[in-house]
Coordinates of C-alpha atoms and ligand atoms in Angstrom, one line a residue:
X1 CA 102.9 227.7 -77.4
X2 CA 102.4 231.7 -77.2
X3 CA 98.6 233.0 -75.8
X4 CA 97.8 233.9 -79.4
X5 CA 98.7 230.1 -80.4
X6 CA 101.6 231.0 -82.4
X7 CA 104.7 229.1 -81.8
X8 CA 107.7 231.3 -80.8
X9 CA 110.6 231.3 -83.3
X10 CA 113.4 230.8 -80.5
X11 CA 111.8 228.6 -77.8
X12 CA 113.6 228.1 -74.7
X13 CA 116.2 225.9 -74.6
X14 CA 115.6 223.0 -72.5
X15 CA 118.3 221.3 -70.2
X16 CA 118.5 217.8 -71.1
X17 CA 120.5 214.6 -70.1
X18 CA 120.4 211.6 -72.8
X19 CA 121.6 208.6 -71.4
X20 CA 122.2 205.4 -73.0
X21 CA 125.1 203.4 -75.1
X22 CA 126.7 205.3 -77.6
X23 CA 128.4 203.6 -80.4
X24 CA 130.7 204.3 -83.3
X25 CA 128.3 203.7 -86.4
X26 CA 130.4 202.2 -89.3
X27 CA 128.1 202.5 -92.2
X28 CA 128.0 200.6 -95.3
X29 CA 125.5 202.1 -97.6
X30 CA 123.6 201.1 -100.7
X31 CA 124.4 197.7 -100.6
X32 CA 122.5 195.4 -103.5
X33 CA 121.8 192.7 -100.7
X34 CA 123.5 191.4 -97.5
X35 CA 126.5 189.0 -97.6
X36 CA 126.2 185.3 -96.8
X37 CA 128.3 183.4 -94.6
X38 CA 131.8 183.3 -96.3
X39 CA 130.8 186.3 -98.7
X40 CA 131.8 189.7 -99.0
X41 CA 129.6 192.3 -100.6
X42 CA 131.1 195.9 -101.9
X43 CA 129.2 199.1 -100.3
X44 CA 128.8 202.1 -103.0
X45 CA 128.7 204.6 -99.5
X46 CA 130.6 204.8 -96.4
X47 CA 130.3 206.7 -93.1
X48 CA 131.6 206.9 -89.8
X49 CA 129.4 208.4 -86.9
X50 CA 128.4 208.5 -83.6
X51 CA 125.4 206.2 -83.0
X52 CA 123.0 205.2 -80.6
X53 CA 122.1 208.0 -78.0
X54 CA 124.6 210.2 -79.6
X55 CA 122.0 210.5 -82.6
X56 CA 119.3 212.2 -80.3
X57 CA 121.8 214.0 -78.2
X58 CA 123.0 215.7 -81.7
X59 CA 119.7 216.4 -83.0
X60 CA 118.4 218.0 -79.9
X61 CA 121.8 220.2 -79.7
X62 CA 121.3 221.4 -83.2
X63 CA 117.7 222.6 -82.0
X64 CA 119.5 224.7 -79.6
X65 CA 119.0 222.6 -76.6
X66 CA 121.5 222.1 -74.0
X67 CA 122.8 218.7 -74.1
X68 CA 124.6 216.3 -71.9
X69 CA 125.4 212.8 -72.6
X70 CA 125.9 210.1 -70.1
X71 CA 127.5 207.0 -71.7
X72 CA 130.7 204.8 -71.4
X73 CA 133.4 204.4 -74.0
X74 CA 136.8 203.4 -74.5
X75 CA 139.6 205.5 -74.2
X76 CA 140.7 204.6 -78.1
X77 CA 140.4 205.4 -81.5
X78 CA 136.6 204.9 -82.3
X79 CA 136.0 206.3 -78.8
X80 CA 137.6 209.6 -80.0
X81 CA 135.6 209.4 -83.4
X82 CA 132.4 209.6 -81.3
X83 CA 133.7 212.1 -78.6
X84 CA 135.0 214.3 -81.0
X85 CA 131.5 213.9 -83.1
X86 CA 129.5 214.8 -80.3
X87 CA 132.0 217.6 -79.1
X88 CA 131.5 219.1 -82.6
X89 CA 128.0 219.3 -82.2
X90 CA 128.0 221.0 -78.7
X91 CA 127.3 218.2 -76.8
X92 CA 128.5 218.2 -73.2
X93 CA 130.7 215.2 -72.6
X94 CA 131.3 216.1 -68.7
X95 CA 129.4 212.5 -67.9
X96 CA 131.0 210.4 -70.6
X97 CA 133.1 207.8 -68.8
X98 CA 136.3 206.4 -70.2
X99 CA 137.0 202.5 -70.2
X100 CA 140.2 200.7 -71.2
X101 CA 141.1 200.7 -74.9
X102 CA 139.2 198.4 -77.4
X103 CA 136.1 198.8 -75.5
X104 CA 133.9 201.2 -77.3
X105 CA 130.5 200.1 -78.5
X106 CA 130.6 199.7 -82.2
X107 CA 127.9 199.2 -85.0
X108 CA 128.6 198.0 -88.5
X109 CA 125.2 198.7 -90.1
X110 CA 124.4 197.2 -93.5
X111 CA 122.0 199.0 -95.0
X112 CA 120.0 199.8 -98.2
X113 CA 117.2 202.3 -99.1
X114 CA 114.3 200.1 -97.1
X115 CA 116.2 198.1 -94.6
X116 CA 119.3 197.6 -92.6
X117 CA 120.9 194.5 -90.5
X118 CA 123.5 195.5 -87.7
X119 CA 126.4 193.6 -86.0
X120 CA 127.0 195.2 -82.9
X121 CA 129.9 195.0 -80.0
X122 CA 128.3 196.5 -76.8
X123 CA 131.8 196.8 -74.9
X124 CA 131.9 199.3 -72.4
X125 CA 128.4 200.5 -73.5
X126 CA 127.0 197.9 -71.3
X127 CA 128.5 199.2 -68.0
X128 CA 125.6 201.5 -65.9
X129 CA 126.0 204.9 -65.8
X130 CA 125.8 206.2 -62.3
X131 CA 122.2 208.0 -62.8
X132 CA 122.1 209.3 -59.2
X133 CA 125.4 211.0 -59.6
X134 CA 124.1 212.5 -62.8
X135 CA 121.1 213.7 -61.8
X136 CA 122.4 215.0 -58.4
X137 CA 125.5 216.8 -60.2
X138 CA 123.4 218.1 -62.9
X139 CA 120.2 220.6 -63.6
X140 CA 118.7 218.8 -66.0
X141 CA 114.7 219.4 -66.7
X142 CA 114.3 216.3 -68.8
X143 CA 116.4 213.1 -69.0
X144 CA 116.1 211.0 -72.4
X145 CA 116.8 207.3 -71.9
X146 CA 118.0 206.1 -75.2
X147 CA 118.1 201.9 -75.5
X148 CA 117.0 199.3 -73.1
X149 CA 120.5 198.9 -71.2
X150 CA 119.9 201.8 -69.1
X151 CA 116.4 200.3 -68.1
X152 CA 117.9 197.1 -67.2
X153 CA 120.4 199.0 -64.9
X154 CA 118.3 201.4 -63.4
X155 CA 114.3 200.2 -63.6
X156 CA 113.4 203.1 -61.3
X157 CA 115.2 205.9 -62.8
X158 CA 112.0 207.6 -63.7
X159 CA 111.0 208.2 -60.1
X160 CA 114.5 209.1 -59.3
X161 CA 114.3 211.9 -62.1
X162 CA 110.8 212.8 -61.1
X163 CA 112.1 213.1 -57.6
X164 CA 114.8 216.2 -59.5
X165 CA 111.9 217.6 -60.8
X166 CA 112.9 216.3 -64.2
X167 CA 110.6 214.8 -67.1
X168 CA 111.6 211.3 -68.6
X169 CA 111.1 210.1 -72.1
X170 CA 112.1 206.3 -72.9
X171 CA 112.8 204.8 -76.6
X172 CA 113.8 201.5 -75.7
X173 CA 115.5 200.3 -79.4
X174 CA 115.5 196.4 -80.2
X175 CA 116.3 193.6 -78.1
X176 CA 114.4 190.6 -78.2
X177 CA 114.7 189.3 -74.8
X178 CA 115.3 192.8 -73.0
X179 CA 111.7 194.0 -74.1
X180 CA 110.2 191.2 -72.1
X181 CA 111.9 191.9 -69.1
X182 CA 110.1 193.6 -66.0
X183 CA 113.1 196.3 -65.8
X184 CA 112.3 197.7 -69.2
X185 CA 108.3 197.3 -68.6
X186 CA 108.8 199.4 -65.5
X187 CA 110.4 202.4 -67.4
X188 CA 107.8 202.0 -70.0
X189 CA 105.0 202.3 -67.7
X190 CA 106.9 205.2 -65.4
X191 CA 108.4 207.3 -68.0
X192 CA 106.4 210.6 -69.4
X193 CA 107.0 209.7 -73.1
X194 CA 107.4 206.4 -74.5
X195 CA 108.2 206.2 -78.2
X196 CA 109.2 202.4 -79.5
X197 CA 108.8 201.5 -83.1
X198 CA 106.2 199.0 -83.9
X199 CA 108.2 195.8 -83.6
X200 CA 109.4 196.9 -80.3
X201 CA 105.8 197.9 -78.9
X202 CA 104.5 194.4 -80.3
X203 CA 107.4 192.5 -78.4
X204 CA 107.1 194.9 -75.2
X205 CA 103.3 194.1 -75.1
X206 CA 103.6 190.7 -75.9
X207 CA 101.5 191.2 -79.4
X208 CA 102.0 189.4 -82.5
X209 CA 103.8 191.4 -85.1
X210 CA 100.7 192.1 -87.6
X211 CA 98.5 193.9 -85.0
X212 CA 97.9 197.4 -86.3
X213 CA 99.9 200.2 -85.0
X214 CA 96.9 202.2 -83.7
X215 CA 96.2 199.4 -81.9
X216 CA 99.5 198.7 -80.5
X217 CA 99.6 202.5 -79.2
X218 CA 96.3 201.9 -77.8
X219 CA 97.5 199.1 -75.8
X220 CA 100.7 200.7 -74.8
X221 CA 98.6 203.6 -73.3
X222 CA 96.3 201.5 -71.6
X223 CA 99.4 200.0 -69.6
X224 CA 100.6 202.9 -68.6
X225 CA 99.1 205.3 -65.9
X226 CA 99.7 208.5 -67.5
X227 CA 101.9 210.1 -70.2
X228 CA 102.3 210.1 -73.9
X229 CA 102.6 206.6 -75.7
X230 CA 103.9 206.6 -79.2
X231 CA 104.6 203.7 -82.1
X232 CA 106.8 204.5 -84.8
X233 CA 106.5 202.7 -88.2
X234 CA 108.9 204.0 -90.6
X235 CA 107.3 205.1 -93.7
X236 CA 103.9 204.7 -92.4
X237 CA 104.5 207.7 -90.0
X238 CA 103.9 207.3 -86.1
X239 CA 100.9 206.8 -83.7
X240 CA 100.3 208.6 -80.5
X241 CA 98.0 208.7 -77.4
X242 CA 97.8 210.3 -74.0
X243 CA 96.6 208.8 -70.7
X244 CA 95.2 210.9 -68.2
X245 CA 95.9 214.1 -70.0
X246 CA 94.2 216.8 -72.0
X247 CA 93.4 214.5 -74.6
X248 CA 90.9 212.4 -74.1
X249 CA 91.8 208.8 -73.1
X250 CA 91.6 206.3 -75.9
X251 CA 92.1 208.8 -78.7
X252 CA 94.2 207.7 -81.0
X253 CA 96.1 210.2 -83.3
X254 CA 98.3 209.4 -86.7
X255 CA 100.8 211.5 -88.1
X256 CA 101.9 211.0 -92.2
X257 CA 105.8 210.6 -92.7
X258 CA 106.6 213.2 -95.5
X259 CA 107.7 211.4 -98.9
X260 CA 111.3 212.0 -99.1
X261 CA 114.0 210.0 -101.1
X262 CA 115.2 207.8 -98.0
X263 CA 118.9 206.5 -98.5
X264 CA 119.3 205.4 -94.8
X265 CA 116.9 204.6 -92.3
X266 CA 119.3 204.0 -89.5
X267 CA 118.4 206.9 -86.8
X268 CA 115.3 207.9 -88.2
X269 CA 113.8 206.7 -84.6
X270 CA 116.3 208.5 -82.8
X271 CA 116.2 212.0 -84.9
X272 CA 112.0 211.4 -85.0
X273 CA 112.5 211.4 -80.6
X274 CA 114.3 214.7 -80.6
X275 CA 111.6 216.5 -83.2
X276 CA 108.8 214.8 -80.9
X277 CA 110.4 216.1 -77.7
X278 CA 111.3 219.8 -79.2
X279 CA 107.6 220.3 -80.0
X280 CA 106.3 218.7 -76.7
X281 CA 108.4 221.0 -74.4
X282 CA 106.9 223.7 -76.4
X283 CA 103.4 222.9 -75.5
X284 CA 102.2 222.2 -78.8
X285 CA 99.6 219.7 -79.3
X286 CA 100.1 215.8 -79.6
X287 CA 99.3 215.9 -83.6
X288 CA 102.0 218.7 -83.8
X289 CA 104.4 216.5 -81.5
X290 CA 103.9 213.7 -83.9
X291 CA 103.9 215.5 -86.9
X292 CA 107.3 217.3 -86.2
X293 CA 109.0 213.8 -85.3
X294 CA 107.8 212.4 -88.4
X295 CA 109.3 215.2 -90.7
X296 CA 112.7 214.8 -88.4
X297 CA 112.7 211.1 -89.0
X298 CA 112.1 211.7 -92.7
X299 CA 114.6 214.1 -92.9
X300 CA 117.0 211.7 -91.0
X301 CA 116.8 209.2 -94.0
X302 CA 118.2 211.3 -96.3
X303 CA 121.9 210.7 -95.2
X304 CA 124.0 207.9 -94.3
X305 CA 124.8 208.2 -90.7
X306 CA 122.3 208.4 -87.7
X307 CA 122.3 211.8 -87.1
X308 CA 124.1 213.1 -90.2
X309 CA 120.5 214.7 -91.9
X310 CA 119.1 216.3 -88.5
X311 CA 117.8 219.4 -88.9
X312 CA 118.8 222.5 -87.6
X313 CA 115.9 225.1 -85.8
X314 CA 116.6 227.2 -89.1
X315 CA 115.9 224.2 -91.4
X316 CA 112.8 223.5 -89.2
X317 CA 111.6 226.9 -89.3
X318 CA 112.4 227.4 -93.3
X319 CA 110.6 224.0 -94.1
X320 CA 108.6 223.8 -97.2
Ligands
LIG1 N1 111.1 205.7 -95.7 C1 110.9 206.8 -94.9 N2 110.0 207.7 -95.6 C2 109.6 208.9 -94.4 N3 109.6 209.0 -93.1 C3 110.4 207.6 -92.6 C4 110.6 206.9 -93.4 N4 111.5 205.7 -92.7 C5 111.2 206.4 -91.1 N5 110.8 207.6 -91.2 C6 110.2 208.7 -90.4 O1 111.1 208.3 -88.8 C7 110.1 207.8 -88.1 C8 110.7 207.0 -87.5 O2 111.1 205.8 -88.2 P1 111.4 204.4 -87.8 O3 110.0 203.9 -87.5 O4 111.7 203.3 -88.7 O5 111.9 204.2 -86.3 P2 113.0 203.1 -85.6 O6 112.6 201.6 -86.1 O7 113.1 203.3 -84.3 O8 114.2 203.8 -86.3 P3 115.8 203.4 -85.5 O9 115.9 202.8 -84.6 O10 116.7 203.0 -86.8 O11 116.4 205.1 -85.4 C9 108.9 207.5 -88.7 O12 107.9 207.3 -87.7 C10 108.7 208.4 -90.2 O13 108.1 209.5 -89.6
LIG2 MG1 114.6 203.2 -82.9

């Protein structure tokens, strides 16, 4: 924030590395229902788009940040779709490693306006990225970890990134088992910003699914020695709390999600992350970071494909 309190129109771009599996998302949209075994249902809409870590990378690049992606894809047609999609958005692919054909991670997303189901092949996405090499070879100011696999392979990533002078954010994503493992909890504790959705937070904390989001974010903040804890809750918006920061410990803030005509919720959380981080790097209050994240997340639901509707800097500045 400038001394007068006004937000600069062109904030300084942040050099950021996004680490985590990138998927070729095949989005079957507007389904009336999910198929039963042995059945076929026909989608009204279809999109192919880079998914997983690519969603936050693209959303950050659209805001003018200097984004590199560190991930592993197959040397195949689906890998080309992902790489071309990222390159077209200006994301640097120097740290994308190529593996054998047929190993590009792929997700079939079956979506309706209110919910979605996925079938995923992780393939080369399970291969660990050499985080030490990425940190040593880049001048990143921030590392965003998209998805739990990186935490499993590199639980001490946050400490390493901090040694390089970079801050760290972590969106674990969903995996029933991984969220209970010590490696994932280590990164949750040590990252500067953690951004699970409410189911992920409940699983991480060993809390029942019906605990309120405000309670979840309080528990998450208590677990962490410092930094910002966020819990995303779809159309109910997002909750946030700071440990050891300028905001009093224990103070829980909530931002409403704007009302939108949601078409596809896939990637809303990842685009939320981009909006939240963009605000955080600007130095605005947690309340404003949550509000920007919610606005971005809501926008993301208005088109098929994770990052398709991620806003540009101009669209954010021109918001109604
Ligand atoms: N139906 C909706 N209407 C308005 N805003 C929404 C809606 N769904 C999501 N959002 C916004 O996006 C944010 C993130 O959504 P959500 O909680 O679904 O994340 P997520 O489960 O991590 O999503 P994903 O993993 O698919 O990217 C919410 O906090 C909210 O601000
Ligand atoms: Mg998510």
